Tab-separated table of C-alpha atoms in Angstrom:
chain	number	residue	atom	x	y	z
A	1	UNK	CA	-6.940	32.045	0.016
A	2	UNK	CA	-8.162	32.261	3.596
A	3	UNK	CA	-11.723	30.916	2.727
A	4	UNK	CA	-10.122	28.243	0.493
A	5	UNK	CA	-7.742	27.632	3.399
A	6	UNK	CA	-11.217	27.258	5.631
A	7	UNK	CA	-13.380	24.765	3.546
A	8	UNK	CA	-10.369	23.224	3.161
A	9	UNK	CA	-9.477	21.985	6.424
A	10	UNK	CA	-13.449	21.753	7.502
A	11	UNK	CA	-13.637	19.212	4.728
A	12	UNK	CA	-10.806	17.177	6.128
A	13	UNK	CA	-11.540	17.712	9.466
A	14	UNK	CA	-14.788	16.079	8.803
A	15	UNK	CA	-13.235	12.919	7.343
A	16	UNK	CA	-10.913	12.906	10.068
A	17	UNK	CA	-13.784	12.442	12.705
A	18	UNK	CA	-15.496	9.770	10.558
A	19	UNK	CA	-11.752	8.151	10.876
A	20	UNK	CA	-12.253	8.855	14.721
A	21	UNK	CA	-15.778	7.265	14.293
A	22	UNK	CA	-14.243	3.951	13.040
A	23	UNK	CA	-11.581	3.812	15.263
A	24	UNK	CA	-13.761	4.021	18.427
A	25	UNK	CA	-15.829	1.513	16.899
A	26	UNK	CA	-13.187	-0.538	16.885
A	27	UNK	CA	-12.821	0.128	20.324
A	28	UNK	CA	-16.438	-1.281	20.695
A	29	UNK	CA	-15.797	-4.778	18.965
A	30	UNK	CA	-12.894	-5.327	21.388
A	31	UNK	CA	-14.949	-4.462	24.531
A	32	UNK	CA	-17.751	-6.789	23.148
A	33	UNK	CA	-15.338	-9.473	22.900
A	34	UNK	CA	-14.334	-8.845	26.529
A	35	UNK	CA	-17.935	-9.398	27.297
A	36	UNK	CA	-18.155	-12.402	25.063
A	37	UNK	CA	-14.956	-14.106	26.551
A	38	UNK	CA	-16.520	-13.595	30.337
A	39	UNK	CA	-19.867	-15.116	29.312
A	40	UNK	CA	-17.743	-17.895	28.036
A	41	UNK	CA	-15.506	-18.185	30.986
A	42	UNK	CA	-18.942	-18.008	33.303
A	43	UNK	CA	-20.445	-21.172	31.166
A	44	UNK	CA	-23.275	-18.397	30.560
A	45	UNK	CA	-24.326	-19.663	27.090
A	46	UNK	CA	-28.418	-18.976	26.839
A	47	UNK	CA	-27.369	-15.246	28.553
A	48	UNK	CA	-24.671	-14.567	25.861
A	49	UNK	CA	-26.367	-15.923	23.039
A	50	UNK	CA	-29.115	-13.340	23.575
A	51	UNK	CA	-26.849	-10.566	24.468
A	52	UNK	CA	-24.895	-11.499	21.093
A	53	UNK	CA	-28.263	-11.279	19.063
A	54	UNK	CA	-28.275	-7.702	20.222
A	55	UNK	CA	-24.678	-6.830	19.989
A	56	UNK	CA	-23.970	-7.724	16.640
A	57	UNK	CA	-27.452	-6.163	15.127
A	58	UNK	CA	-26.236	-2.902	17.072
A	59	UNK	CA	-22.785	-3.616	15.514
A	60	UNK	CA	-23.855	-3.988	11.900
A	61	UNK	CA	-25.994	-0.810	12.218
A	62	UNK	CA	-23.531	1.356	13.737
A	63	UNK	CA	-21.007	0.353	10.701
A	64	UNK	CA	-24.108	0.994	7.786
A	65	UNK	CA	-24.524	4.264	9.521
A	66	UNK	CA	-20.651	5.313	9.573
A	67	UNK	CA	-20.547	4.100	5.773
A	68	UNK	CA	-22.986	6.581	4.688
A	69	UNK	CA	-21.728	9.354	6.690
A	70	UNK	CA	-18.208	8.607	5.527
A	71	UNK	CA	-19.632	9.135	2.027
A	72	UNK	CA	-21.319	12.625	2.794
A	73	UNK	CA	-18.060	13.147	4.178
A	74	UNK	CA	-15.643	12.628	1.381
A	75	UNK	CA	-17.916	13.027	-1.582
A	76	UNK	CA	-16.761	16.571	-2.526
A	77	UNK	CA	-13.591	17.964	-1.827
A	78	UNK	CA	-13.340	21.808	-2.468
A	79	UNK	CA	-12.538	22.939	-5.845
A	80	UNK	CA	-8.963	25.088	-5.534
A	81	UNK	CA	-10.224	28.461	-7.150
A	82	UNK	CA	-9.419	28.686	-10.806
A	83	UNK	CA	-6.647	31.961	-10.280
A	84	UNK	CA	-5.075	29.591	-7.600
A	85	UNK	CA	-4.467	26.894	-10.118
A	86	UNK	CA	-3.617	28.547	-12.822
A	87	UNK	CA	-1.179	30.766	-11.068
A	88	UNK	CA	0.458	27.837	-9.022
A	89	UNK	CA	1.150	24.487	-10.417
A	90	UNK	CA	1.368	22.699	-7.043
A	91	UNK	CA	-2.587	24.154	-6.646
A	92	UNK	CA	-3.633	21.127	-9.723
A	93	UNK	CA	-1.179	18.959	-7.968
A	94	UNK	CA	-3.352	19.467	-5.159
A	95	UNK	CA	-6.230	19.263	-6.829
A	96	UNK	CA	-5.503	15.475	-8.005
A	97	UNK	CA	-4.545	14.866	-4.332
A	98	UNK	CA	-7.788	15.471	-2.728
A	99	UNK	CA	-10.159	14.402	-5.370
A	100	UNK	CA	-7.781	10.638	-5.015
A	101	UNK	CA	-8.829	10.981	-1.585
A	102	UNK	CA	-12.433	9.451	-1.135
A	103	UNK	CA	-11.578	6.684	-3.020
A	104	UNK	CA	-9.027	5.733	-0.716
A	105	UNK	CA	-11.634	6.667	2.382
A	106	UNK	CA	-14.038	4.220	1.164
A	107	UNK	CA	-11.160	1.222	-0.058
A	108	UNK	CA	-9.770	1.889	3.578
A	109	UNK	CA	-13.655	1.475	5.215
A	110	UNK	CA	-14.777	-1.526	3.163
A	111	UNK	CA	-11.739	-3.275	4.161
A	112	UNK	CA	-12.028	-2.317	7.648
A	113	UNK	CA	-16.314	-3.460	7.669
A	114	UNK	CA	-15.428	-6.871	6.162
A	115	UNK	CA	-12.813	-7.504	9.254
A	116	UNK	CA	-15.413	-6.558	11.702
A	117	UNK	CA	-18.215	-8.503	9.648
A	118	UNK	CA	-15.989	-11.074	9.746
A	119	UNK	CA	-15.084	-10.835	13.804
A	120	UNK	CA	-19.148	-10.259	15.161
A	121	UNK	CA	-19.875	-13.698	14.400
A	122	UNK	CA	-16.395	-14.743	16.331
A	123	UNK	CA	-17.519	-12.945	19.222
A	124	UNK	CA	-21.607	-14.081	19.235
A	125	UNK	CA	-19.699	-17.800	18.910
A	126	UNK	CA	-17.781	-16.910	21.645
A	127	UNK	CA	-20.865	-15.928	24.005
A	128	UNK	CA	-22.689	-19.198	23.425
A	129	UNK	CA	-19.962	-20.975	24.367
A	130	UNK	CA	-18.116	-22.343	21.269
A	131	UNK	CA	-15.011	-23.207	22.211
A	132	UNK	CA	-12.828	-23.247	18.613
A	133	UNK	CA	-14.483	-19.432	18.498
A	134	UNK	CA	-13.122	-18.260	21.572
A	135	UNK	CA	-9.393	-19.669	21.040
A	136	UNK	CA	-9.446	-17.996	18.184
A	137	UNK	CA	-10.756	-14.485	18.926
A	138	UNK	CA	-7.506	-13.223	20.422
A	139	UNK	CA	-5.555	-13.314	17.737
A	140	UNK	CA	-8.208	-12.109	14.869
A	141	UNK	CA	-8.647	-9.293	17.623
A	142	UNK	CA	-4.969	-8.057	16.398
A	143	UNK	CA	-5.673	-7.415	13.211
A	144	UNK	CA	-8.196	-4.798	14.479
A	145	UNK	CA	-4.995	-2.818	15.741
A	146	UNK	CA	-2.987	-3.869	12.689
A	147	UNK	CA	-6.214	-2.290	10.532
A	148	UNK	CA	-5.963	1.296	12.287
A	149	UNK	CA	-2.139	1.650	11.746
A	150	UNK	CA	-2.603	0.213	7.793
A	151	UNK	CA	-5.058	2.767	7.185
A	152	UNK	CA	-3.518	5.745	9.257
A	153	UNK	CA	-0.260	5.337	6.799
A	154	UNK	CA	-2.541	5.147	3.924
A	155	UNK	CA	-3.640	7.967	4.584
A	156	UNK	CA	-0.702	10.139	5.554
A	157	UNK	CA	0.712	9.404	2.040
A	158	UNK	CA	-2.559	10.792	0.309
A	159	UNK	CA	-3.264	13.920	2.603
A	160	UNK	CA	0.675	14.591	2.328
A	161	UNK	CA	0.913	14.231	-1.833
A	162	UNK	CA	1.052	17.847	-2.126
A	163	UNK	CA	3.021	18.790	0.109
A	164	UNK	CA	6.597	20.578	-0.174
A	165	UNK	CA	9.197	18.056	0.676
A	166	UNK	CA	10.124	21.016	3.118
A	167	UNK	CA	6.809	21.142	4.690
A	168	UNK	CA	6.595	19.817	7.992
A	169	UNK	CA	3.631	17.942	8.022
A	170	UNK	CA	5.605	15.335	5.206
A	171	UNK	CA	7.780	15.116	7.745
A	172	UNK	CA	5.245	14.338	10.634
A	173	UNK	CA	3.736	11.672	8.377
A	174	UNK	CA	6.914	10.077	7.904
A	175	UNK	CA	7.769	9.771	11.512
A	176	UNK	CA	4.364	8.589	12.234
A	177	UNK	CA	4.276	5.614	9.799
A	178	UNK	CA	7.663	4.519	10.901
A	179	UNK	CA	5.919	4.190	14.493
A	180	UNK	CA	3.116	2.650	13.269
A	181	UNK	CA	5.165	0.263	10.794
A	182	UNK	CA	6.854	-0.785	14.030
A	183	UNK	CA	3.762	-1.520	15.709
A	184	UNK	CA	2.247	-3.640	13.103
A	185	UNK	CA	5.806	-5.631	13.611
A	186	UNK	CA	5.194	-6.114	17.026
A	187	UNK	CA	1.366	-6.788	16.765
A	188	UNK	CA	1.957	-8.861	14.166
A	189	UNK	CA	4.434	-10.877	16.258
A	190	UNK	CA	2.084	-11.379	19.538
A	191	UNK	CA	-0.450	-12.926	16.674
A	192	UNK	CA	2.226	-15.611	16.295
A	193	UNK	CA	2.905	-16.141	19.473
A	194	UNK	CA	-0.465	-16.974	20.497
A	195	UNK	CA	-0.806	-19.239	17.580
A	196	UNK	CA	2.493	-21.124	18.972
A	197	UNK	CA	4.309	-19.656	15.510
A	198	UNK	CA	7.872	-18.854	15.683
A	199	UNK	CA	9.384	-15.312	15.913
A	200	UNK	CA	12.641	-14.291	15.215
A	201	UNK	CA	13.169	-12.079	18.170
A	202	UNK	CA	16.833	-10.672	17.260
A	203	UNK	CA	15.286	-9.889	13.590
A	204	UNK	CA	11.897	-7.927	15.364
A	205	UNK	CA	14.350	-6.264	17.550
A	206	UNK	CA	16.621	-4.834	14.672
A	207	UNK	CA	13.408	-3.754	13.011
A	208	UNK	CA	12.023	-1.433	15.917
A	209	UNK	CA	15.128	-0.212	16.067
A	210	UNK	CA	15.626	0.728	12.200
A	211	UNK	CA	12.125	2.364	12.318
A	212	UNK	CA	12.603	4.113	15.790
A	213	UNK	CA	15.604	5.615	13.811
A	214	UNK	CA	13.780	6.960	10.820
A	215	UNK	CA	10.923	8.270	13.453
A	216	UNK	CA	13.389	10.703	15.524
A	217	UNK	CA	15.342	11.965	12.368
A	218	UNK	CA	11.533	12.622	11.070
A	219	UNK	CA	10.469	14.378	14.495
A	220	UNK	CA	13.472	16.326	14.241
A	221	UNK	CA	12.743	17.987	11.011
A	222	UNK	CA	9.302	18.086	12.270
A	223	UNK	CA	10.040	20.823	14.377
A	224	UNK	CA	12.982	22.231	12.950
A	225	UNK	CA	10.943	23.003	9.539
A	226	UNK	CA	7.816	24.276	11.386
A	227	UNK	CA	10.240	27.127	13.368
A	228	UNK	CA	11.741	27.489	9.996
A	229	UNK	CA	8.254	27.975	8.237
A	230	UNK	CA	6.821	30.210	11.466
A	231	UNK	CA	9.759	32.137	10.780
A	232	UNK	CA	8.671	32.911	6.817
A	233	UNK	CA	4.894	33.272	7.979
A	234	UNK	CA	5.584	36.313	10.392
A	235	UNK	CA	8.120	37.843	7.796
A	236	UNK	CA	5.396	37.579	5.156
A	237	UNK	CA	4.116	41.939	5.359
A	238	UNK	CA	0.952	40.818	4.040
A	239	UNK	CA	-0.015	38.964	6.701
A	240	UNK	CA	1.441	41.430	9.557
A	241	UNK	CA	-1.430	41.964	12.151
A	242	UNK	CA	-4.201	39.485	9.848
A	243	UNK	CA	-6.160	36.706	11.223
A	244	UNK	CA	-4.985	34.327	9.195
A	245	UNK	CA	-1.209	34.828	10.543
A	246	UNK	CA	-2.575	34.489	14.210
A	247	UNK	CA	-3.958	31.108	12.865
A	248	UNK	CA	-0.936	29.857	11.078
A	249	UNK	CA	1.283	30.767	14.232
A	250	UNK	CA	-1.418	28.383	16.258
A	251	UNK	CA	-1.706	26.034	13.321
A	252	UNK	CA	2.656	25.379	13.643
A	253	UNK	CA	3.002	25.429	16.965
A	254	UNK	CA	1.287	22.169	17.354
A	255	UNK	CA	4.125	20.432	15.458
A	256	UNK	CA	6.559	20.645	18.716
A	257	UNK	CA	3.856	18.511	20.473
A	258	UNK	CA	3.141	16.181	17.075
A	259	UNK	CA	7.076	15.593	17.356
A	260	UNK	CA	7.447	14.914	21.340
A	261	UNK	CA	4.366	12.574	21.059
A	262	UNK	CA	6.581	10.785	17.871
A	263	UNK	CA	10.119	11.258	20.418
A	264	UNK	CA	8.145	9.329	23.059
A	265	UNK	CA	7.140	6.397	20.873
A	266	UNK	CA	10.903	6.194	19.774
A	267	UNK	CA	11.373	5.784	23.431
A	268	UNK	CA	9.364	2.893	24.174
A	269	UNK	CA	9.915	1.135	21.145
A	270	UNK	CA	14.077	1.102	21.853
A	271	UNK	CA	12.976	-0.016	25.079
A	272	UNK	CA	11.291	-2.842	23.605
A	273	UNK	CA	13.881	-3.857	21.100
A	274	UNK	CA	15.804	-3.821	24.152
A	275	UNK	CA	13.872	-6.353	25.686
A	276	UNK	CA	13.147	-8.901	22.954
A	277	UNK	CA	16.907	-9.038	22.126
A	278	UNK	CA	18.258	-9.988	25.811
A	279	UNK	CA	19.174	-13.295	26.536
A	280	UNK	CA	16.819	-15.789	27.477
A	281	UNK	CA	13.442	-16.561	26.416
A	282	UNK	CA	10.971	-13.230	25.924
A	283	UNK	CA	7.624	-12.913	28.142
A	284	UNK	CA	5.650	-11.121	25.971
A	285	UNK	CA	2.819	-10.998	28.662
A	286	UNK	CA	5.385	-8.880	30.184
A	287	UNK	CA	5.518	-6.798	27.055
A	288	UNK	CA	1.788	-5.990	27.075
A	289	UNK	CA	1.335	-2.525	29.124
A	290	UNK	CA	4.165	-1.285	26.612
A	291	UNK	CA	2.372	-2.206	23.630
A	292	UNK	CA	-0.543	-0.483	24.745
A	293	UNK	CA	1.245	2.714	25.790
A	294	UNK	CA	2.705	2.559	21.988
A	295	UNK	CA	-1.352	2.188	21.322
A	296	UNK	CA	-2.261	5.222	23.098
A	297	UNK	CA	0.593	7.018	22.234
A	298	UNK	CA	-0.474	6.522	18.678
A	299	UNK	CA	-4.239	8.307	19.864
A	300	UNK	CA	-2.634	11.152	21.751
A	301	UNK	CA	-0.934	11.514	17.883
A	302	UNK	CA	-4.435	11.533	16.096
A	303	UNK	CA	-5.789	14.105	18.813
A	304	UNK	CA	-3.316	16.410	18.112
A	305	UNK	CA	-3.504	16.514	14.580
A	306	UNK	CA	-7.369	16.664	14.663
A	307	UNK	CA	-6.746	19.770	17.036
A	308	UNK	CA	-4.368	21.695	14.170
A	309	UNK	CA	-7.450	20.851	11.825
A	310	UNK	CA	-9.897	22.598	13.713
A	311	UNK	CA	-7.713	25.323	14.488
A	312	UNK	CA	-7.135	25.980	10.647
A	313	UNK	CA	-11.140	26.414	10.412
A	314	UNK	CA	-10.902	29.848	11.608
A	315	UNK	CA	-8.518	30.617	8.732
């Protein structure tokens, strides 16, 4: 069990990083089109169309060389040993789970390479000065953000298949795509307002609301079901004085931080909701450095689960 336990979580660690991988070079496309945008603004067009030609080539190869280590990645999951399976239904349950996985992997990365194939030749446009291209690029920059949080929630529902409904990583997943369904709302609502498209502010606000409310009854059991499984682990006489229970105790204590990390998001986005539903026309420049605090709240998130991965390698 402990060396299943092992490959287990190195195989999903690994597929977590290659998740990492994309998301940071998502990172990259936005900081290109900061550089694009200021060699617009400057009039710069002979200096940004050759700084383009050399972005976007490194841009395509960085993608071709995430695909194919996304597929080394994911390609085999670890068989569950055949006395595991055949003494434990959930273990084929399991099974099905993480053998659906690198499907879903490479669904999630060809959909996320055709937005960026589609955005380089925004930004290049944008350096040589093409006006329609840069007016544009703001809002197709959104759906970069609105990509991450798609797949993240994708993926919590495949990882978590198996799960006991007890178990509190279900419930970590379900507090987390409540957050993120939230911030596809409100990313989804700056888009429209920088197209000049109407939003129904009272409706967005009762949404972040309704999902900050399913994310803190989530956190809660978050943390309540990890004490309660801690609890069972050091109870279990087996495991008195192994390894394995020192890295299960490590393993569950990181679920108090998942959940304060969720509690926090809750926070700003009530403070939002807050905000968009007072009288008066809504500045959402204003709104800004709280949409990216929900952003890096949402990578503080991903760091800590990455971190309860690696710890369950020395299982």
């Amino acid at each position: 069990m402990r060396a299943y336990l092992a490959e287990v979580a190195v195989w999903s660690t690994a597929i977590q990083q290659s998740l990492q991988e994309q998301s940071d070079a998502f990172v990259e496309v936005l900081d290109g089109a900061d550089v694009a945008l200021d060699f617009y603004d400057r009039r710069a067009k002979r200096d940004g169309r050759t700084w383009a030609k050399t972005w976007g080539a490194e841009q395509e190869q960085a993608w071709a060389a995430m695909g194919a280590k996304l597929d080394a990645a994911a390609s085999a999951p670890p068989p569950v040993p055949p006395a595991f399976a055949a003494a434990d239904a959930s273990f084929a349950k399991m099974t099905r789970a993480l053998n659906d996985l690198p499907e879903i992997l490479r669904r999630d990365f060809e959909k996320n390479r055709i937005l960026v194939g589609r955005i380089i030749p925004q930004v290049q446009a944008t350096a040589g000065g093409d006006k329609r291209a840069a007016e544009g690029l703001v809002p197709e920059l959104l759906n970069v953000s609105i990509a991450i949080a798609e797949a993240e929630n994708e993926l919590g529902t495949a990882t978590t298949a198996f799960a006991p409904a007890d178990h509190p990583q279900r419930h970590l997943v379900s507090a987390s795509q409540s957050t993120n369904l939230a911030l596809i709302e409100l990313l989804t609502a700056e888009q429209a307002v920088l197209l000049s498209k109407p939003v129904d502010e009272a409706a967005l606000a009762a949404r972040l609301r309704e999902y900050a409310d399913a994310s803190e009854v989530a956190a809660a059991k978050v943390e309540a079901n990890a004490t309660r499984l801690l609890a069972e682990v050091r109870g279990t006489r087996v495991l008195a004085g192994t390894e394995l229970l020192v890295t299960a105790e490590r393993a569950l204590a990181t679920y108090k931080d998942s959940a304060d990390v969720e509690r926090l998001l809750v926070n700003v986005l009530r403070e939002m909701a807050t905000r968009i539903e007072a009288p008066g026309e809504v500045d959402w420049q204003t709104l800004l450095p709280s949409l990216e605090q929900l952003e890096a709240l949402a990578s503080q998130r991903v760091a800590i689960d990455l971190q309860r991965r690696q710890g369950l390698q020395g299982a």
